[in-house]
Amino acid sequence: MEADSSYGCPLRPRCRGVSCGIERSDVKNSNTPAPEVAVIGMSCRAAGVETPLELWETVDGGIARFCRVPEGRWPGWDPGSSAAAPPRAAFIKGIEEFDARFFGISPRMAAWMDPQHRMLLELAWQAVENAALNPDDLAGSPVAVFVGACMSDYRERMNSASRVDSAAFSGTLMAFSANRVSYQFDWTGPSTIIDSACSSGLTALGLAVRGLQAGEYPMALVGAPNLFSHGFYASTAFRGGALSPTGDSTPFRASRDGYVRGEGGVCVLLKLLSAARSDGDPIHAVIRGVGLSHNGLGGGLTGTDAPSQTRLIMATAEAAGRRVQDIGYLEAHGTGTGGDAIEVEALADAISLSEGARPAGPEGKVWIGSVKANIGHLEGAAGLIGLVKAVLVLQRGVIPKIAGLDRPDPALPGADASVAVATRPVAWPAGPRPRLAAVNSFGLGGALAHALVEEVPEISTQDRIEELPLAFPLSAMTESALTQVAARLLRELSGGLPTSLASIAWTLQNGRRALPIRKVVLASDLYALRTALTAVASSEHHPNVLDPEAGSFAEEPVGPWLRGEPVDWSRYSPSQPQLRRAALPGYPFERRPYWFDAEIPQSPNY
């Protein structure tokens, strides 16, 4: 079909003689923007990463966590006759491990359950805790669960080993990656899995956001897993030219030759911003909008094109009541393939086609980064881990450099005064308007997703502590886990974002399930809290730590709680009105190996 010369397409001549359908009038939206959605809880795992703080330390430090494939991780790996270097990827340690006891799951069921399902259970729990919510208080609620996932290596492994068990019936069906979370937490909202290949996670986010905006449910958990235990997909992806034959491909570098795989998982908990504010929830960031589309014939069956991406970027900004120029940072799909150049071109075109001032990022540019340079391409979970990184960039006010990238490909189209690839750390201080970041995620089959996420105005963390000390209850399933609870909290206080001491106390008192092993720290200031937590983490005695084993709680109002009974926390609770809860790290699970056969894969040596 010839393009009508009167159509007015601003991207011609790159439409290859076919009208791409973009006109400035097409992306105008006269409707009122949909309600904003708050990210109130986050959790993640990746190579060398157990928490969002550790993810930030990885990207901020420019650390790349790649290694050769450990023995037994990719059985059946067969790249064909092509001369390939030993395969490399970014792996999580202990893929076979899970805290089955914590979730009341039998060893047999755990062994035949896809490790991706197990990881999502743990990440869901940690995301709820990060939102300062006691999971027990949500039982029976219409919380929705949307999971983006596209592969089950564990099922492939069972097939190739000719092993079967009735526990694998629910253990390997991909629907249970979402349904088991709903069951475990007793949530009654929609429970759905979305597969759009590499854009699965961000597509799941878009569907969850739209349901929240339509009032279909009050809260939604969005998750995405990606774990490896068989070589079938890797073999086909290598033969198809998607994977890097060298294992040394960096996004936006001239020598990029394909993507490098990565393991990981993400969960985010969402609520309408208005409800999150009134409920005192911790708010990590605000989702202004998520656009979903497909490139049609553009780019072929397994690719994409710049006009399709440009349309999506412009339409998403307009629908969110923002301009493309308001974006200061783009967490790119950035896989280290030929698609990198298309992505840069699409962003530059979207900026040039949008009327207005220069972009809102540092130095008047939109800066581009990719977490895949640190932890690999998480495939179905890639977009969602990109969202977490974008949130961390907004919180920290720094755009990290792309790990391993000192000089971008000089042939990248569209990289001009308005677009810059992050080859160095760039400070992004707060300004008169909230900072706005974007996240791209593109599926192998042409399904596109683009999210806009905005910073939260800074909230004062000044404490108004009264004369009496505050109580900080700590609990776990075991003594060793309790030391880790204290250690994680201590690390968060040392390397995390500023948090009100009163908010921490309230959150630990009300935003956690009380587990059997318990201690209480009494403190009136941050120094005293850190000192006491250090003692708990080291299993040492401290006068401000109430310990039931030592009988040191007899005269204290928290004594009933230490004995396993309910307690009124008002004696040691902060009394500030409208106290916002603290986003604290989730439970440190004590994992044990559960595997359906004797061939437990080795872990990487980082």
XYZ file of C-alpha atoms in Angstrom:
606
model
C 0.000 0.000 0.000
C 1.451 3.324 -1.033
C 1.504 6.061 1.556
C -0.762 8.984 0.696
C 1.439 12.058 0.365
C -1.295 14.102 2.035
C -1.292 11.904 5.131
C 1.245 14.076 6.914
C 3.333 11.344 8.590
C 6.207 13.122 10.430
C 8.464 10.037 10.294
C 8.595 9.690 6.522
C 10.822 8.553 4.794
C 11.593 5.872 7.426
C 8.179 4.261 6.894
C 9.476 2.168 3.956
C 6.676 3.408 1.712
C 3.932 2.397 4.141
C 2.094 4.927 6.272
C 3.198 4.423 9.866
C 0.096 6.186 11.149
C 1.817 8.799 13.317
C 0.500 12.334 13.293
C 0.810 14.868 16.045
C -2.979 14.934 16.290
C -3.044 11.146 16.795
C -1.329 11.313 20.161
C -3.267 14.224 21.565
C -5.512 13.211 24.422
C -8.153 15.608 25.615
C -9.336 13.330 28.388
C -8.326 13.835 31.981
C -5.287 11.665 32.828
C -6.159 8.471 34.676
C -5.533 8.326 38.436
C -1.889 7.933 39.460
C -0.731 4.649 40.938
C 1.773 4.373 43.783
C 4.478 1.743 44.140
C 4.184 0.995 47.872
C 6.308 -2.153 48.078
C 9.280 -3.576 46.151
C 11.387 -6.724 46.299
C 13.888 -8.238 43.907
C 16.524 -10.924 43.411
C 19.220 -11.189 40.775
C 22.810 -12.330 40.479
C 24.507 -11.161 43.690
C 21.347 -9.263 44.683
C 18.791 -10.053 47.437
C 17.231 -6.620 48.056
C 16.581 -3.345 46.195
C 19.425 -1.792 48.198
C 21.808 -4.454 46.884
C 20.542 -3.859 43.348
C 21.367 -0.188 43.755
C 24.830 -0.990 45.080
C 25.398 -3.189 42.026
C 24.346 -0.623 39.411
C 25.870 2.341 41.240
C 29.161 0.471 41.578
C 29.221 -0.512 37.900
C 29.420 -4.210 38.853
C 28.823 -6.832 36.151
C 27.855 -10.239 37.547
C 28.558 -12.616 34.675
C 30.318 -15.959 34.741
C 30.514 -19.232 32.848
C 27.454 -21.443 33.101
C 27.837 -23.604 36.245
C 27.884 -27.368 35.865
C 24.417 -28.865 35.635
C 22.566 -25.590 35.077
C 21.932 -26.019 31.331
C 21.557 -29.761 30.674
C 20.906 -30.381 27.005
C 22.819 -27.274 25.898
C 23.435 -27.711 22.152
C 24.356 -24.569 20.211
C 24.844 -26.485 16.972
C 27.865 -26.345 14.734
C 28.606 -22.656 15.295
C 31.920 -21.921 16.957
C 30.849 -20.455 20.274
C 32.791 -19.557 23.381
C 31.706 -21.316 26.592
C 28.332 -19.780 27.412
C 28.153 -17.029 30.043
C 25.241 -15.548 31.961
C 24.356 -13.940 35.308
C 23.223 -16.560 37.846
C 21.592 -16.574 41.260
C 23.294 -18.716 43.881
C 21.278 -21.617 45.264
C 18.570 -21.880 42.617
C 17.552 -25.173 44.232
C 16.951 -23.631 47.665
C 13.652 -22.537 49.194
C 12.239 -21.831 52.660
C 9.453 -24.418 52.404
C 8.949 -24.528 56.175
C 8.169 -20.816 56.312
C 5.295 -21.246 53.846
C 4.096 -24.572 55.260
C 4.871 -26.443 52.033
C 5.867 -30.109 52.217
C 9.356 -31.149 51.070
C 7.893 -33.282 48.273
C 5.759 -30.457 46.923
C 8.695 -28.049 47.155
C 10.933 -30.449 45.210
C 8.478 -30.728 42.290
C 7.574 -27.031 42.278
C 9.133 -24.813 39.618
C 11.850 -22.723 41.358
C 10.257 -19.681 39.732
C 7.052 -20.293 41.721
C 9.060 -20.651 44.928
C 10.977 -17.427 44.313
C 7.760 -15.513 43.632
C 6.301 -16.644 46.972
C 9.333 -15.271 48.793
C 9.414 -12.046 46.767
C 5.674 -11.499 47.267
C 6.103 -11.815 51.038
C 9.022 -9.385 51.010
C 7.130 -6.868 48.857
C 4.182 -6.886 51.274
C 6.555 -6.411 54.209
C 8.358 -3.640 52.320
C 4.987 -1.918 52.087
C 4.847 -2.045 55.906
C 1.845 -4.375 55.831
C 1.259 -7.462 57.924
C 0.356 -10.198 55.404
C -2.190 -11.593 57.872
C -4.158 -8.343 57.702
C -4.695 -8.805 53.946
C -6.173 -12.320 54.159
C -9.494 -12.519 52.327
C -8.912 -9.188 50.566
C -9.514 -8.725 46.817
C -5.831 -8.136 46.090
C -5.007 -8.857 42.441
C -1.951 -10.818 41.273
C -0.460 -10.329 37.813
C 2.642 -12.326 36.879
C 4.683 -11.916 33.710
C 6.504 -15.108 32.744
C 7.354 -16.890 29.521
C 9.349 -20.083 30.207
C 9.526 -23.114 32.486
C 12.992 -24.666 32.303
C 12.148 -26.897 35.265
C 9.413 -28.616 33.268
C 11.845 -29.060 30.352
C 14.309 -30.603 32.783
C 11.699 -33.080 34.026
C 10.749 -34.025 30.475
C 14.331 -34.652 29.415
C 14.911 -36.755 32.549
C 11.657 -38.690 31.954
C 10.604 -37.988 35.548
C 7.044 -37.339 36.655
C 5.176 -36.991 39.940
C 1.656 -35.927 40.840
C 3.106 -32.932 42.698
C 4.365 -31.649 39.342
C 0.745 -31.212 38.241
C 0.474 -27.892 40.077
C 4.215 -27.486 40.483
C 4.949 -26.807 36.824
C 1.785 -25.252 35.379
C 2.695 -21.636 34.674
C -0.714 -20.433 35.912
C 0.372 -21.382 39.425
C 3.115 -18.742 39.393
C 0.241 -16.331 40.044
C -2.413 -18.649 41.473
C -0.174 -20.062 44.215
C 0.589 -16.545 45.445
C -3.131 -15.757 45.648
C -3.756 -19.043 47.448
C -0.865 -18.645 49.893
C -1.959 -15.149 50.930
C -5.716 -15.844 50.696
C -6.243 -13.068 48.150
C -9.459 -13.107 46.158
C -8.762 -10.628 43.352
C -7.859 -11.553 39.763
C -4.927 -13.970 39.496
C -3.432 -14.009 36.031
C -0.252 -14.840 34.137
C 0.811 -12.792 31.100
C 3.221 -14.043 28.437
C 4.422 -11.504 25.883
C 8.000 -12.842 25.894
C 10.557 -10.288 27.119
C 7.906 -7.622 27.757
C 5.836 -9.922 30.009
C 6.656 -8.210 33.315
C 6.007 -4.656 32.145
C 2.877 -5.776 30.286
C 1.618 -7.344 33.521
C 2.300 -4.001 35.207
C 0.242 -2.182 32.580
C -2.754 -4.474 33.021
C -2.559 -4.212 36.812
C -2.394 -0.411 36.654
C -5.437 -0.228 34.402
C -7.474 -2.429 36.724
C -6.562 -0.240 39.687
C -7.513 2.898 37.770
C -10.854 1.311 36.837
C -11.579 0.488 40.483
C -11.669 -3.282 39.908
C -9.564 -3.999 43.031
C -7.873 -1.913 45.758
C -4.359 -3.334 45.512
C -2.298 -5.373 43.046
C 0.891 -7.393 43.252
C 2.868 -7.593 40.018
C 5.661 -10.146 39.752
C 7.994 -11.690 37.205
C 10.485 -14.581 37.563
C 13.314 -15.856 35.367
C 15.407 -18.872 36.412
C 17.405 -21.385 34.360
C 17.577 -25.134 34.839
C 17.669 -26.532 31.310
C 19.473 -25.787 28.057
C 16.622 -26.030 25.541
C 15.725 -22.341 25.296
C 19.366 -21.239 25.411
C 20.185 -23.620 22.551
C 17.353 -22.334 20.358
C 18.111 -18.687 21.190
C 21.769 -19.158 20.300
C 20.944 -20.904 17.050
C 18.478 -18.121 16.271
C 21.151 -15.455 16.699
C 19.666 -13.832 19.799
C 22.356 -14.803 22.332
C 25.861 -13.381 22.302
C 28.346 -15.973 20.983
C 31.135 -14.297 22.957
C 29.209 -13.791 26.193
C 30.797 -10.338 26.332
C 28.151 -8.092 24.825
C 27.406 -4.692 26.387
C 24.342 -2.621 25.502
C 25.039 0.313 23.162
C 28.647 -0.763 22.538
C 29.887 -1.043 18.942
C 30.948 -4.670 19.478
C 27.566 -5.789 20.836
C 26.694 -9.166 19.341
C 23.585 -10.428 21.130
C 22.162 -10.540 24.615
C 23.548 -12.275 27.702
C 20.968 -14.027 29.881
C 20.354 -13.236 33.532
C 18.419 -14.823 36.396
C 16.220 -12.876 38.757
C 12.778 -11.969 39.943
C 10.764 -8.923 40.985
C 7.557 -8.109 42.848
C 5.983 -4.677 43.246
C 2.872 -3.857 45.266
C 0.594 -1.169 43.841
C -2.248 1.002 45.097
C -3.911 4.184 43.855
C -1.814 7.160 44.940
C -4.749 8.859 46.664
C -5.411 5.750 48.774
C -1.721 5.252 49.552
C -1.443 8.811 50.828
C -4.524 8.584 53.003
C -3.457 5.187 54.380
C 0.061 6.342 55.267
C 1.733 3.776 53.001
C 5.382 4.117 52.063
C 5.506 5.419 48.489
C 8.576 4.572 46.423
C 7.413 6.258 43.234
C 4.328 7.172 41.218
C 3.388 5.374 37.998
C 1.998 8.020 35.666
C 1.089 5.579 32.935
C 1.937 2.373 31.110
C 1.462 2.142 27.353
C 1.065 -1.203 25.577
C 1.119 -1.863 21.836
C 2.401 -4.112 19.060
C 4.548 -3.156 16.080
C 2.283 -4.926 13.580
C 4.336 -5.683 10.472
C 7.064 -3.281 11.537
C 10.357 -5.007 12.292
C 9.204 -8.464 11.227
C 7.931 -11.336 13.346
C 10.804 -11.264 15.861
C 11.815 -7.616 15.804
C 10.541 -4.073 16.135
C 10.975 -0.737 14.398
C 11.499 2.861 15.426
C 8.112 4.260 14.288
C 6.230 1.737 16.443
C 8.287 2.660 19.482
C 7.981 6.376 18.786
C 4.193 6.105 18.597
C 4.104 4.327 21.937
C 6.415 6.818 23.689
C 4.383 9.800 22.490
C 0.981 8.240 23.182
C 1.973 7.149 26.706
C 3.228 10.631 27.599
C 0.092 12.296 26.247
C -2.234 9.887 28.039
C -0.372 10.567 31.291
C -0.675 14.339 30.893
C 3.068 14.706 30.367
C 5.334 15.745 27.500
C 8.094 13.579 26.096
C 10.470 16.408 27.080
C 9.518 15.897 30.736
C 11.439 12.608 30.708
C 14.951 12.861 32.112
C 16.008 9.219 32.135
C 15.127 6.145 30.096
C 15.813 2.659 31.446
C 16.159 1.114 28.041
C 15.384 -2.363 26.808
C 19.062 -2.178 25.761
C 19.859 -5.821 25.067
C 23.188 -5.532 23.276
C 21.641 -6.371 19.901
C 20.787 -4.432 16.770
C 17.645 -3.289 18.538
C 19.708 -0.829 20.605
C 20.104 1.510 17.627
C 16.384 1.352 16.874
C 15.562 2.241 20.492
C 17.813 5.318 20.477
C 16.373 6.426 17.143
C 12.810 6.039 18.420
C 13.455 8.152 21.504
C 15.187 10.888 19.510
C 12.296 10.964 17.040
C 9.739 11.193 19.840
C 11.582 14.194 21.289
C 11.925 15.955 17.953
C 8.245 15.439 17.121
C 7.055 16.821 20.462
C 6.851 20.560 20.729
C 8.429 22.155 23.753
C 11.653 22.897 25.541
C 14.719 20.703 25.838
C 14.408 17.435 27.780
C 14.219 17.689 31.568
C 17.225 15.467 32.307
C 20.691 16.671 33.347
C 22.338 18.938 30.757
C 19.025 19.170 28.897
C 19.099 15.554 27.698
C 17.323 12.268 28.177
C 19.938 9.880 29.555
C 19.806 6.204 28.630
C 20.842 3.279 30.835
C 20.388 -0.493 30.917
C 20.544 -2.753 33.978
C 21.235 -5.668 31.617
C 24.891 -4.617 31.638
C 24.986 -5.531 35.351
C 22.771 -8.591 35.767
C 21.984 -9.722 32.234
C 18.714 -9.879 30.345
C 16.052 -11.231 32.726
C 13.808 -11.970 29.748
C 10.219 -12.110 31.072
C 11.287 -10.176 34.197
C 13.438 -7.629 32.330
C 10.935 -4.770 32.217
C 9.977 -5.110 35.865
C 13.593 -5.124 37.118
C 14.089 -2.073 34.888
C 11.203 -0.393 36.699
C 12.852 -1.060 40.069
C 16.118 0.432 38.807
C 14.296 3.511 37.503
C 12.645 3.973 40.904
C 16.047 3.731 42.596
C 17.483 6.328 40.194
C 14.681 8.722 41.140
C 15.202 8.083 44.853
C 18.990 8.488 44.745
C 19.215 11.356 42.287
C 22.026 9.702 40.303
C 22.023 8.092 36.861
C 24.659 5.326 37.015
C 26.912 4.594 34.072
C 26.238 1.515 31.983
C 28.609 -1.106 33.373
C 31.472 -1.862 31.003
C 30.590 0.919 28.557
C 33.272 3.587 28.145
C 32.325 4.665 24.629
C 28.983 4.118 22.937
C 28.740 2.982 19.359
C 29.438 6.152 17.303
C 27.058 4.855 14.649
C 24.034 4.918 16.954
C 21.363 6.869 15.060
C 19.553 9.678 16.770
C 22.093 10.208 19.579
C 22.366 13.977 19.468
C 22.011 16.972 21.758
C 18.742 15.628 23.177
C 19.789 12.017 23.908
C 22.854 10.684 25.742
C 23.980 7.170 26.626
C 25.229 7.010 30.245
C 28.966 6.344 29.944
C 29.543 8.069 33.290
C 27.573 8.652 36.476
C 25.377 11.730 36.130
C 23.938 13.669 39.065
C 20.214 14.329 38.711
C 19.252 16.706 41.516
C 15.685 17.548 42.412
C 14.181 20.549 40.683
C 10.994 22.587 40.756
C 9.074 19.752 39.066
C 9.117 16.065 39.986
C 11.681 14.040 38.028
C 10.187 11.688 35.449
C 11.769 8.459 34.175
C 10.662 6.018 31.500
C 11.108 2.262 31.120
C 11.072 0.336 27.839
C 10.408 -3.362 27.388
C 10.010 -5.122 24.047
C 8.892 -8.691 23.490
C 10.466 -10.989 20.934
C 7.131 -11.274 19.138
C 6.642 -7.509 18.797
C 4.672 -6.721 21.996
C 5.841 -3.339 23.297
C 5.503 -1.755 26.751
C 6.515 1.700 27.951
C 6.079 2.968 31.520
C 6.389 6.454 32.995
C 7.402 6.647 36.648
C 7.718 9.847 38.672
C 9.453 10.687 41.921
C 7.552 11.310 45.132
C 7.947 14.741 46.723
C 10.278 14.434 49.690
C 8.513 13.775 52.965
C 9.990 15.073 56.198
C 11.514 12.350 58.374
C 12.020 14.525 61.445
C 11.152 12.624 64.623
C 9.230 13.996 67.572
C 10.090 11.288 70.042
C 8.709 11.616 73.542
C 10.625 10.983 76.747
C 10.059 7.244 76.765
C 12.072 5.085 74.337
C 10.438 3.489 71.345
C 10.111 -0.280 71.042
C 11.440 -2.056 67.951
C 10.171 -5.662 67.941
C 12.101 -8.246 65.916
C 10.870 -11.757 65.201
C 11.800 -14.732 63.028
C 11.255 -18.470 62.630
C 14.708 -19.303 64.042
C 17.454 -17.731 66.117
C 19.781 -17.526 63.107
C 17.102 -15.846 61.027
C 16.562 -13.290 63.781
C 20.216 -12.265 63.606
C 19.754 -11.747 59.857
C 16.627 -9.651 60.445
C 18.696 -7.358 62.655
C 21.601 -7.328 60.197
C 19.388 -6.398 57.252
C 17.715 -3.607 59.176
C 21.107 -2.316 60.308
C 22.411 -2.323 56.739
C 19.332 -0.481 55.504
C 19.807 2.196 58.158
C 23.456 2.576 57.167
C 23.141 2.507 53.393
C 19.510 3.209 52.643
C 17.364 6.281 52.362
C 16.533 8.536 55.332
C 13.720 7.079 57.404
C 11.885 8.378 60.438
C 12.752 6.495 63.615
C 9.129 6.645 64.699
C 8.038 5.178 61.360
C 10.467 2.283 61.797
C 9.095 1.517 65.237
C 5.465 1.646 64.111
C 6.208 -0.536 61.077
C 7.972 -3.237 63.090
C 5.136 -3.221 65.605
C 2.262 -3.362 63.132
C 3.592 -4.160 59.683
C 5.026 -7.634 60.297
C 3.673 -11.052 61.219
C 4.882 -11.882 64.748
C 6.979 -15.053 64.411
C 8.000 -17.458 67.228
C 11.550 -16.214 68.016
C 11.310 -12.693 69.426
C 13.351 -9.837 70.832
C 12.596 -6.174 71.446
C 15.043 -3.308 71.088
C 14.417 -0.143 73.108
C 15.932 3.059 71.696
C 15.348 6.795 71.740
C 17.691 7.757 68.907
C 19.281 6.315 65.790
C 22.667 5.699 67.425
C 21.092 3.651 70.220
C 19.062 1.670 67.697
C 22.110 0.868 65.576
C 24.139 -0.157 68.604
C 21.462 -2.526 69.863
C 20.859 -3.995 66.395
C 24.571 -4.653 66.060
C 24.429 -6.675 69.261
C 21.429 -8.685 68.068
C 23.088 -9.345 64.704
C 26.163 -10.635 66.548
C 24.135 -12.687 69.086
C 25.578 -10.576 71.905
C 23.959 -9.256 75.063
C 22.867 -5.625 75.202
C 21.044 -3.831 78.047
C 18.500 -2.309 75.628
C 17.570 -5.655 74.088
C 14.750 -7.491 75.835
C 15.277 -11.205 75.441
C 12.832 -13.876 76.688
C 15.655 -16.394 77.060
C 17.371 -14.163 79.606
C 14.118 -13.393 81.413
C 14.875 -9.704 81.054
C 11.335 -8.687 80.161
C 9.380 -9.524 83.315
C 8.637 -5.932 84.324
C 8.235 -4.580 80.798
C 4.907 -3.832 79.079
C 6.145 -5.798 76.053
C 6.529 -8.941 78.151
C 3.337 -10.586 76.848
C 4.539 -10.158 73.246
C 7.890 -11.759 74.056
C 5.977 -14.697 75.552
C 4.038 -15.084 72.290
C 0.904 -13.214 73.352
C -0.818 -10.139 71.851
C 0.227 -6.782 73.248
C -0.947 -3.185 73.170
C 1.961 -1.301 71.615
C 0.667 2.141 72.624
C 3.069 2.279 75.613
C 6.032 2.257 73.241
C 4.429 3.590 70.050
C 5.006 6.964 68.400
C 2.127 9.360 68.800
C 2.625 11.577 65.728
C -0.507 12.130 63.665
C -0.494 10.950 60.020
C 2.640 8.871 60.518
C 3.863 7.344 57.253
C 5.086 3.786 57.537
C 8.652 2.842 56.651
C 9.718 0.727 53.659
C 11.990 -1.761 55.409
C 13.757 -4.831 53.971
C 11.777 -8.059 53.878
C 12.300 -11.323 55.717
C 15.665 -13.128 55.229
C 14.478 -16.591 54.288
C 16.450 -19.618 55.445
C 16.549 -21.777 52.363
C 17.256 -25.494 51.987
C 17.750 -27.546 48.799
C 14.621 -29.019 47.208
C 15.117 -30.631 43.785
C 13.215 -33.345 41.960
C 16.359 -35.293 40.991
C 19.831 -35.883 42.396
C 21.533 -33.578 39.897
C 21.422 -30.328 41.828
C 23.139 -27.673 39.684
C 26.214 -25.911 40.971
C 26.169 -22.264 41.996
C 28.324 -19.543 40.441
C 31.469 -18.354 42.165
C 31.196 -14.586 42.529
